[in-house]
């Protein structure tokens, strides 16, 4: 337990590792709660990764929509200029 906690504190741990619990005393109970904490931590990390992927996908969709809006605006602007030029010629 001590070595695994040191690895975690140093940022070098394999977060999929679990402790083997061999006793029913306080140390064994600490190991049990440590394992549950690690399970919860892994779930939070997975959810964060999924959220990051969803945000990335949404960002790409927004970027594409923004590009499309810019193209449509440019096209409308060009059409307005053509109409204005045509109106000037007729006047």
PDB file of N, CA and C in Angstrom:
ATOM      1  N   UNK A   1       0.838  -1.184   0.000  1.00  0.00           N
ATOM      2  CA  UNK A   1       0.000   0.000   0.000  1.00  0.00           C
ATOM      3  C   UNK A   1       0.881   1.245   0.000  1.00  0.00           C
ATOM      4  N   UNK A   2       1.923   1.209   0.780  1.00  0.00           N
ATOM      5  CA  UNK A   2       2.822   2.360   0.895  1.00  0.00           C
ATOM      6  C   UNK A   2       3.461   2.690  -0.455  1.00  0.00           C
ATOM      7  N   UNK A   3       3.958   1.684  -1.157  1.00  0.00           N
ATOM      8  CA  UNK A   3       4.625   1.945  -2.436  1.00  0.00           C
ATOM      9  C   UNK A   3       3.642   2.464  -3.486  1.00  0.00           C
ATOM     10  N   UNK A   4       2.426   1.950  -3.489  1.00  0.00           N
ATOM     11  CA  UNK A   4       1.426   2.411  -4.451  1.00  0.00           C
ATOM     12  C   UNK A   4       1.034   3.860  -4.164  1.00  0.00           C
ATOM     13  N   UNK A   5       0.887   4.213  -2.901  1.00  0.00           N
ATOM     14  CA  UNK A   5       0.570   5.591  -2.547  1.00  0.00           C
ATOM     15  C   UNK A   5       1.711   6.532  -2.926  1.00  0.00           C
ATOM     16  N   UNK A   6       2.951   6.079  -2.766  1.00  0.00           N
ATOM     17  CA  UNK A   6       4.096   6.899  -3.177  1.00  0.00           C
ATOM     18  C   UNK A   6       4.064   7.134  -4.678  1.00  0.00           C
ATOM     19  N   UNK A   7       3.798   6.084  -5.443  1.00  0.00           N
ATOM     20  CA  UNK A   7       3.734   6.219  -6.901  1.00  0.00           C
ATOM     21  C   UNK A   7       2.644   7.214  -7.309  1.00  0.00           C
ATOM     22  N   UNK A   8       1.502   7.130  -6.666  1.00  0.00           N
ATOM     23  CA  UNK A   8       0.404   8.045  -6.980  1.00  0.00           C
ATOM     24  C   UNK A   8       0.812   9.474  -6.646  1.00  0.00           C
ATOM     25  N   UNK A   9       1.415   9.670  -5.481  1.00  0.00           N
ATOM     26  CA  UNK A   9       1.830  11.004  -5.055  1.00  0.00           C
ATOM     27  C   UNK A   9       2.863  11.594  -6.017  1.00  0.00           C
ATOM     28  N   UNK A  10       3.692  10.762  -6.593  1.00  0.00           N
ATOM     29  CA  UNK A  10       4.715  11.223  -7.539  1.00  0.00           C
ATOM     30  C   UNK A  10       4.159  11.384  -8.955  1.00  0.00           C
ATOM     31  N   UNK A  11       2.920  10.950  -9.178  1.00  0.00           N
ATOM     32  CA  UNK A  11       2.325  11.036 -10.503  1.00  0.00           C
ATOM     33  C   UNK A  11       2.805   9.947 -11.439  1.00  0.00           C
ATOM     34  N   UNK A  12       3.295   8.860 -10.884  1.00  0.00           N
ATOM     35  CA  UNK A  12       3.878   7.784 -11.690  1.00  0.00           C
ATOM     36  C   UNK A  12       3.082   6.485 -11.612  1.00  0.00           C
ATOM     37  N   UNK A  13       1.927   6.520 -11.010  1.00  0.00           N
ATOM     38  CA  UNK A  13       1.208   5.279 -10.727  1.00  0.00           C
ATOM     39  C   UNK A  13       0.378   4.794 -11.907  1.00  0.00           C
ATOM     40  N   UNK A  14       0.202   3.501 -11.948  1.00  0.00           N
ATOM     41  CA  UNK A  14      -0.758   2.873 -12.847  1.00  0.00           C
ATOM     42  C   UNK A  14      -2.082   2.865 -12.092  1.00  0.00           C
ATOM     43  N   UNK A  15      -2.992   3.711 -12.512  1.00  0.00           N
ATOM     44  CA  UNK A  15      -4.235   3.880 -11.767  1.00  0.00           C
ATOM     45  C   UNK A  15      -5.201   2.708 -11.914  1.00  0.00           C
ATOM     46  N   UNK A  16      -4.800   1.686 -12.654  1.00  0.00           N
ATOM     47  CA  UNK A  16      -5.634   0.484 -12.742  1.00  0.00           C
ATOM     48  C   UNK A  16      -5.232  -0.545 -11.690  1.00  0.00           C
ATOM     49  N   UNK A  17      -4.127  -0.308 -10.997  1.00  0.00           N
ATOM     50  CA  UNK A  17      -3.684  -1.246  -9.956  1.00  0.00           C
ATOM     51  C   UNK A  17      -4.621  -1.186  -8.763  1.00  0.00           C
ATOM     52  N   UNK A  18      -4.804  -2.333  -8.138  1.00  0.00           N
ATOM     53  CA  UNK A  18      -5.587  -2.426  -6.915  1.00  0.00           C
ATOM     54  C   UNK A  18      -4.776  -3.193  -5.883  1.00  0.00           C
ATOM     55  N   UNK A  19      -5.080  -2.924  -4.643  1.00  0.00           N
ATOM     56  CA  UNK A  19      -4.395  -3.617  -3.565  1.00  0.00           C
ATOM     57  C   UNK A  19      -5.025  -4.984  -3.341  1.00  0.00           C
ATOM     58  N   UNK A  20      -4.199  -5.946  -3.002  1.00  0.00           N
ATOM     59  CA  UNK A  20      -4.681  -7.260  -2.613  1.00  0.00           C
ATOM     60  C   UNK A  20      -4.913  -7.194  -1.108  1.00  0.00           C
ATOM     61  N   UNK A  21      -6.127  -7.423  -0.703  1.00  0.00           N
ATOM     62  CA  UNK A  21      -6.477  -7.315   0.710  1.00  0.00           C
ATOM     63  C   UNK A  21      -6.400  -8.696   1.334  1.00  0.00           C
ATOM     64  N   UNK A  22      -5.517  -8.814   2.320  1.00  0.00           N
ATOM     65  CA  UNK A  22      -5.285 -10.112   2.957  1.00  0.00           C
ATOM     66  C   UNK A  22      -5.695 -10.146   4.414  1.00  0.00           C
ATOM     67  N   UNK A  23      -6.155  -9.014   4.941  1.00  0.00           N
ATOM     68  CA  UNK A  23      -6.525  -9.004   6.349  1.00  0.00           C
ATOM     69  C   UNK A  23      -7.856  -8.298   6.535  1.00  0.00           C
ATOM     70  N   UNK A  24      -8.472  -8.562   7.669  1.00  0.00           N
ATOM     71  CA  UNK A  24      -9.754  -7.963   7.991  1.00  0.00           C
ATOM     72  C   UNK A  24      -9.612  -6.858   9.043  1.00  0.00           C
ATOM     73  N   UNK A  25      -8.376  -6.478   9.347  1.00  0.00           N
ATOM     74  CA  UNK A  25      -8.139  -5.451  10.359  1.00  0.00           C
ATOM     75  C   UNK A  25      -8.228  -4.055   9.732  1.00  0.00           C
ATOM     76  N   UNK A  26      -7.775  -3.052  10.452  1.00  0.00           N
ATOM     77  CA  UNK A  26      -7.856  -1.681   9.963  1.00  0.00           C
ATOM     78  C   UNK A  26      -7.057  -1.473   8.689  1.00  0.00           C
ATOM     79  N   UNK A  27      -5.926  -2.129   8.569  1.00  0.00           N
ATOM     80  CA  UNK A  27      -5.117  -2.000   7.352  1.00  0.00           C
ATOM     81  C   UNK A  27      -5.860  -2.603   6.165  1.00  0.00           C
ATOM     82  N   UNK A  28      -6.483  -3.734   6.382  1.00  0.00           N
ATOM     83  CA  UNK A  28      -7.286  -4.349   5.324  1.00  0.00           C
ATOM     84  C   UNK A  28      -8.453  -3.471   4.929  1.00  0.00           C
ATOM     85  N   UNK A  29      -9.099  -2.831   5.917  1.00  0.00           N
ATOM     86  CA  UNK A  29     -10.208  -1.937   5.620  1.00  0.00           C
ATOM     87  C   UNK A  29      -9.717  -0.704   4.864  1.00  0.00           C
ATOM     88  N   UNK A  30      -8.548  -0.194   5.221  1.00  0.00           N
ATOM     89  CA  UNK A  30      -7.963   0.924   4.476  1.00  0.00           C
ATOM     90  C   UNK A  30      -7.718   0.518   3.030  1.00  0.00           C
ATOM     91  N   UNK A  31      -7.227  -0.698   2.823  1.00  0.00           N
ATOM     92  CA  UNK A  31      -7.010  -1.194   1.465  1.00  0.00           C
ATOM     93  C   UNK A  31      -8.300  -1.286   0.688  1.00  0.00           C
ATOM     94  N   UNK A  32      -9.353  -1.749   1.339  1.00  0.00           N
ATOM     95  CA  UNK A  32     -10.665  -1.838   0.699  1.00  0.00           C
ATOM     96  C   UNK A  32     -11.143  -0.457   0.261  1.00  0.00           C
ATOM     97  N   UNK A  33     -11.036   0.525   1.147  1.00  0.00           N
ATOM     98  CA  UNK A  33     -11.470   1.881   0.811  1.00  0.00           C
ATOM     99  C   UNK A  33     -10.563   2.514  -0.228  1.00  0.00           C
ATOM    100  N   UNK A  34      -9.287   2.175  -0.190  1.00  0.00           N
ATOM    101  CA  UNK A  34      -8.375   2.669  -1.226  1.00  0.00           C
ATOM    102  C   UNK A  34      -8.811   2.144  -2.589  1.00  0.00           C
ATOM    103  N   UNK A  35      -9.106   0.857  -2.669  1.00  0.00           N
ATOM    104  CA  UNK A  35      -9.548   0.269  -3.934  1.00  0.00           C
ATOM    105  C   UNK A  35     -10.839   0.907  -4.431  1.00  0.00           C
ATOM    106  N   UNK A  36     -11.758   1.178  -3.519  1.00  0.00           N
ATOM    107  CA  UNK A  36     -13.010   1.833  -3.912  1.00  0.00           C
ATOM    108  C   UNK A  36     -12.740   3.254  -4.405  1.00  0.00           C
ATOM    109  N   UNK A  37     -11.831   3.945  -3.739  1.00  0.00           N
ATOM    110  CA  UNK A  37     -11.450   5.285  -4.180  1.00  0.00           C
ATOM    111  C   UNK A  37     -10.864   5.239  -5.587  1.00  0.00           C
ATOM    112  N   UNK A  38      -9.999   4.276  -5.852  1.00  0.00           N
ATOM    113  CA  UNK A  38      -9.380   4.160  -7.170  1.00  0.00           C
ATOM    114  C   UNK A  38     -10.426   3.842  -8.236  1.00  0.00           C
ATOM    115  N   UNK A  39     -11.410   3.005  -7.898  1.00  0.00           N
ATOM    116  CA  UNK A  39     -12.499   2.723  -8.841  1.00  0.00           C
ATOM    117  C   UNK A  39     -13.260   4.005  -9.171  1.00  0.00           C
ATOM    118  N   UNK A  40     -13.549   4.784  -8.143  1.00  0.00           N
ATOM    119  CA  UNK A  40     -14.271   6.043  -8.339  1.00  0.00           C
ATOM    120  C   UNK A  40     -13.441   7.020  -9.162  1.00  0.00           C
ATOM    121  N   UNK A  41     -12.144   7.092  -8.866  1.00  0.00           N
ATOM    122  CA  UNK A  41     -11.249   7.976  -9.611  1.00  0.00           C
ATOM    123  C   UNK A  41     -11.205   7.593 -11.088  1.00  0.00           C
ATOM    124  N   UNK A  42     -11.120   6.308 -11.366  1.00  0.00           N
ATOM    125  CA  UNK A  42     -11.125   5.854 -12.765  1.00  0.00           C
ATOM    126  C   UNK A  42     -12.420   6.225 -13.466  1.00  0.00           C
ATOM    127  N   UNK A  43     -13.549   6.115 -12.756  1.00  0.00           N
ATOM    128  CA  UNK A  43     -14.829   6.481 -13.346  1.00  0.00           C
ATOM    129  C   UNK A  43     -14.853   7.980 -13.657  1.00  0.00           C
ATOM    130  N   UNK A  44     -14.366   8.802 -12.740  1.00  0.00           N
ATOM    131  CA  UNK A  44     -14.332  10.249 -12.958  1.00  0.00           C
ATOM    132  C   UNK A  44     -13.439  10.585 -14.148  1.00  0.00           C
ATOM    133  N   UNK A  45     -12.297   9.929 -14.255  1.00  0.00           N
ATOM    134  CA  UNK A  45     -11.384  10.163 -15.381  1.00  0.00           C
ATOM    135  C   UNK A  45     -12.031   9.769 -16.702  1.00  0.00           C
ATOM    136  N   UNK A  46     -12.715   8.630 -16.718  1.00  0.00           N
ATOM    137  CA  UNK A  46     -13.416   8.200 -17.941  1.00  0.00           C
ATOM    138  C   UNK A  46     -14.502   9.200 -18.332  1.00  0.00           C
ATOM    139  N   UNK A  47     -15.260   9.671 -17.341  1.00  0.00           N
ATOM    140  CA  UNK A  47     -16.311  10.647 -17.631  1.00  0.00           C
ATOM    141  C   UNK A  47     -15.713  11.949 -18.153  1.00  0.00           C
ATOM    142  N   UNK A  48     -14.597  12.366 -17.582  1.00  0.00           N
ATOM    143  CA  UNK A  48     -13.937  13.590 -18.045  1.00  0.00           C
ATOM    144  C   UNK A  48     -13.464  13.421 -19.490  1.00  0.00           C
ATOM    145  N   UNK A  49     -12.926  12.259 -19.808  1.00  0.00           N
ATOM    146  CA  UNK A  49     -12.474  11.999 -21.177  1.00  0.00           C
ATOM    147  C   UNK A  49     -13.652  12.006 -22.146  1.00  0.00           C
ATOM    148  N   UNK A  50     -14.771  11.402 -21.741  1.00  0.00           N
ATOM    149  CA  UNK A  50     -15.954  11.399 -22.596  1.00  0.00           C
ATOM    150  C   UNK A  50     -16.498  12.816 -22.796  1.00  0.00           C
ATOM    151  N   UNK A  51     -16.487  13.593 -21.732  1.00  0.00           N
ATOM    152  CA  UNK A  51     -16.948  14.971 -21.822  1.00  0.00           C
ATOM    153  C   UNK A  51     -16.040  15.773 -22.747  1.00  0.00           C
ATOM    154  N   UNK A  52     -14.735  15.559 -22.628  1.00  0.00           N
ATOM    155  CA  UNK A  52     -13.785  16.257 -23.498  1.00  0.00           C
ATOM    156  C   UNK A  52     -14.027  15.894 -24.964  1.00  0.00           C
ATOM    157  N   UNK A  53     -14.307  14.627 -25.233  1.00  0.00           N
ATOM    158  CA  UNK A  53     -14.601  14.213 -26.607  1.00  0.00           C
ATOM    159  C   UNK A  53     -15.881  14.871 -27.112  1.00  0.00           C
ATOM    160  N   UNK A  54     -16.889  14.938 -26.253  1.00  0.00           N
ATOM    161  CA  UNK A  54     -18.156  15.569 -26.647  1.00  0.00           C
ATOM    162  C   UNK A  54     -17.948  17.060 -26.906  1.00  0.00           C
ATOM    163  N   UNK A  55     -17.178  17.714 -26.067  1.00  0.00           N
ATOM    164  CA  UNK A  55     -16.899  19.140 -26.262  1.00  0.00           C
ATOM    165  C   UNK A  55     -16.134  19.352 -27.562  1.00  0.00           C
ATOM    166  N   UNK A  56     -15.182  18.483 -27.849  1.00  0.00           N
ATOM    167  CA  UNK A  56     -14.418  18.589 -29.082  1.00  0.00           C
ATOM    168  C   UNK A  56     -15.324  18.422 -30.306  1.00  0.00           C
ATOM    169  N   UNK A  57     -16.207  17.446 -30.245  1.00  0.00           N
ATOM    170  CA  UNK A  57     -17.130  17.218 -31.367  1.00  0.00           C
ATOM    171  C   UNK A  57     -18.059  18.417 -31.549  1.00  0.00           C
ATOM    172  N   UNK A  58     -18.558  18.946 -30.452  1.00  0.00           N
ATOM    173  CA  UNK A  58     -19.440  20.114 -30.527  1.00  0.00           C
ATOM    174  C   UNK A  58     -18.690  21.315 -31.077  1.00  0.00           C
ATOM    175  N   UNK A  59     -17.449  21.470 -30.656  1.00  0.00           N
ATOM    176  CA  UNK A  59     -16.620  22.569 -31.147  1.00  0.00           C
ATOM    177  C   UNK A  59     -16.417  22.460 -32.658  1.00  0.00           C
ATOM    178  N   UNK A  60     -16.190  21.269 -33.141  1.00  0.00           N
ATOM    179  CA  UNK A  60     -16.030  21.069 -34.579  1.00  0.00           C
ATOM    180  C   UNK A  60     -17.322  21.397 -35.317  1.00  0.00           C
ATOM    181  N   UNK A  61     -18.454  21.007 -34.741  1.00  0.00           N
ATOM    182  CA  UNK A  61     -19.742  21.311 -35.362  1.00  0.00           C
ATOM    183  C   UNK A  61     -19.980  22.822 -35.388  1.00  0.00           C
ATOM    184  N   UNK A  62     -19.665  23.493 -34.288  1.00  0.00           N
ATOM    185  CA  UNK A  62     -19.834  24.946 -34.242  1.00  0.00           C
ATOM    186  C   UNK A  62     -18.922  25.640 -35.241  1.00  0.00           C
ATOM    187  N   UNK A  63     -17.722  25.137 -35.385  1.00  0.00           N
ATOM    188  CA  UNK A  63     -16.781  25.706 -36.345  1.00  0.00           C
ATOM    189  C   UNK A  63     -17.317  25.553 -37.772  1.00  0.00           C
ATOM    190  N   UNK A  64     -17.840  24.387 -38.066  1.00  0.00           N
ATOM    191  CA  UNK A  64     -18.401  24.154 -39.399  1.00  0.00           C
ATOM    192  C   UNK A  64     -19.614  25.057 -39.637  1.00  0.00           C
ATOM    193  N   UNK A  65     -20.455  25.218 -38.622  1.00  0.00           N
ATOM    194  CA  UNK A  65     -21.625  26.090 -38.756  1.00  0.00           C
ATOM    195  C   UNK A  65     -21.195  27.539 -38.934  1.00  0.00           C
ATOM    196  N   UNK A  66     -20.159  27.941 -38.234  1.00  0.00           N
ATOM    197  CA  UNK A  66     -19.637  29.303 -38.361  1.00  0.00           C
ATOM    198  C   UNK A  66     -19.076  29.535 -39.761  1.00  0.00           C
ATOM    199  N   UNK A  67     -18.351  28.559 -40.274  1.00  0.00           N
ATOM    200  CA  UNK A  67     -17.827  28.673 -41.643  1.00  0.00           C
ATOM    201  C   UNK A  67     -18.960  28.791 -42.652  1.00  0.00           C
ATOM    202  N   UNK A  68     -19.997  27.995 -42.452  1.00  0.00           N
ATOM    203  CA  UNK A  68     -21.145  28.036 -43.359  1.00  0.00           C
ATOM    204  C   UNK A  68     -21.848  29.393 -43.271  1.00  0.00           C
ATOM    205  N   UNK A  69     -21.995  29.921 -42.065  1.00  0.00           N
ATOM    206  CA  UNK A  69     -22.625  31.239 -41.885  1.00  0.00           C
ATOM    207  C   UNK A  69     -21.787  32.325 -42.547  1.00  0.00           C
ATOM    208  N   UNK A  70     -20.473  32.215 -42.454  1.00  0.00           N
ATOM    209  CA  UNK A  70     -19.592  33.201 -43.096  1.00  0.00           C
ATOM    210  C   UNK A  70     -19.737  33.141 -44.612  1.00  0.00           C
ATOM    211  N   UNK A  71     -19.819  31.932 -45.156  1.00  0.00           N
ATOM    212  CA  UNK A  71     -20.015  31.795 -46.613  1.00  0.00           C
ATOM    213  C   UNK A  71     -21.357  32.381 -47.036  1.00  0.00           C
ATOM    214  N   UNK A  72     -22.402  32.091 -46.266  1.00  0.00           N
ATOM    215  CA  UNK A  72     -23.735  32.617 -46.595  1.00  0.00           C
ATOM    216  C   UNK A  72     -23.744  34.134 -46.501  1.00  0.00           C
ATOM    217  N   UNK A  73     -23.098  34.688 -45.500  1.00  0.00           N
ATOM    218  CA  UNK A  73     -23.030  36.147 -45.349  1.00  0.00           C
ATOM    219  C   UNK A  73     -22.293  36.772 -46.520  1.00  0.00           C
ATOM    220  N   UNK A  74     -21.208  36.162 -46.939  1.00  0.00           N
ATOM    221  CA  UNK A  74     -20.450  36.676 -48.078  1.00  0.00           C
ATOM    222  C   UNK A  74     -21.300  36.634 -49.341  1.00  0.00           C
ATOM    223  N   UNK A  75     -22.043  35.559 -49.497  1.00  0.00           N
ATOM    224  CA  UNK A  75     -22.895  35.421 -50.682  1.00  0.00           C
ATOM    225  C   UNK A  75     -24.007  36.477 -50.659  1.00  0.00           C
ATOM    226  N   UNK A  76     -24.610  36.697 -49.499  1.00  0.00           N
ATOM    227  CA  UNK A  76     -25.662  37.719 -49.391  1.00  0.00           C
ATOM    228  C   UNK A  76     -25.081  39.093 -49.678  1.00  0.00           C
ATOM    229  N   UNK A  77     -23.907  39.363 -49.138  1.00  0.00           N
ATOM    230  CA  UNK A  77     -23.250  40.644 -49.367  1.00  0.00           C
ATOM    231  C   UNK A  77     -22.990  40.859 -50.852  1.00  0.00           C
ATOM    232  N   UNK A  78     -22.523  39.825 -51.513  1.00  0.00           N
ATOM    233  CA  UNK A  78     -22.256  39.919 -52.951  1.00  0.00           C
ATOM    234  C   UNK A  78     -23.549  40.178 -53.722  1.00  0.00           C
ATOM    235  N   UNK A  79     -24.615  39.509 -53.331  1.00  0.00           N
ATOM    236  CA  UNK A  79     -25.911  39.701 -53.998  1.00  0.00           C
ATOM    237  C   UNK A  79     -26.410  41.130 -53.782  1.00  0.00           C
ATOM    238  N   UNK A  80     -26.278  41.648 -52.568  1.00  0.00           N
ATOM    239  CA  UNK A  80     -26.708  43.022 -52.278  1.00  0.00           C
ATOM    240  C   UNK A  80     -25.900  44.003 -53.109  1.00  0.00           C
ATOM    241  N   UNK A  81     -24.596  43.783 -53.239  1.00  0.00           N
ATOM    242  CA  UNK A  81     -23.760  44.664 -54.065  1.00  0.00           C
ATOM    243  C   UNK A  81     -24.188  44.628 -55.519  1.00  0.00           C
ATOM    244  N   UNK A  82     -24.527  43.453 -56.023  1.00  0.00           N
ATOM    245  CA  UNK A  82     -24.965  43.325 -57.402  1.00  0.00           C
ATOM    246  C   UNK A  82     -26.288  44.061 -57.619  1.00  0.00           C
ATOM    247  N   UNK A  83     -27.198  43.916 -56.655  1.00  0.00           N
ATOM    248  CA  UNK A  83     -28.494  44.601 -56.748  1.00  0.00           C
ATOM    249  C   UNK A  83     -28.288  46.099 -56.696  1.00  0.00           C
ATOM    250  N   UNK A  84     -27.419  46.555 -55.800  1.00  0.00           N
ATOM    251  CA  UNK A  84     -27.139  47.984 -55.687  1.00  0.00           C
ATOM    252  C   UNK A  84     -26.486  48.520 -56.952  1.00  0.00           C
ATOM    253  N   UNK A  85     -25.594  47.762 -57.550  1.00  0.00           N
ATOM    254  CA  UNK A  85     -24.945  48.185 -58.799  1.00  0.00           C
ATOM    255  C   UNK A  85     -25.966  48.249 -59.923  1.00  0.00           C
ATOM    256  N   UNK A  86     -26.862  47.281 -59.976  1.00  0.00           N
ATOM    257  CA  UNK A  86     -27.906  47.267 -60.995  1.00  0.00           C
ATOM    258  C   UNK A  86     -28.859  48.446 -60.828  1.00  0.00           C
ATOM    259  N   UNK A  87     -29.167  48.780 -59.604  1.00  0.00           N
ATOM    260  CA  UNK A  87     -30.049  49.922 -59.321  1.00  0.00           C
ATOM    261  C   UNK A  87     -29.384  51.222 -59.717  1.00  0.00           C
ATOM    262  N   UNK A  88     -28.091  51.339 -59.510  1.00  0.00           N
ATOM    263  CA  UNK A  88     -27.336  52.552 -59.856  1.00  0.00           C
ATOM    264  C   UNK A  88     -27.312  52.729 -61.362  1.00  0.00           C
ATOM    265  N   UNK A  89     -27.188  51.619 -62.100  1.00  0.00           N
ATOM    266  CA  UNK A  89     -27.131  51.705 -63.546  1.00  0.00           C
ATOM    267  C   UNK A  89     -28.465  52.132 -64.133  1.00  0.00           C
ATOM    268  N   UNK A  90     -29.559  51.734 -63.491  1.00  0.00           N
ATOM    269  CA  UNK A  90     -30.884  52.061 -64.007  1.00  0.00           C
ATOM    270  C   UNK A  90     -31.272  53.507 -63.679  1.00  0.00           C
ATOM    271  N   UNK A  91     -30.645  54.084 -62.678  1.00  0.00           N
ATOM    272  CA  UNK A  91     -31.008  55.445 -62.282  1.00  0.00           C
ATOM    273  C   UNK A  91     -30.440  56.500 -63.149  1.00  0.00           C
TER     274      UNK A  91
END
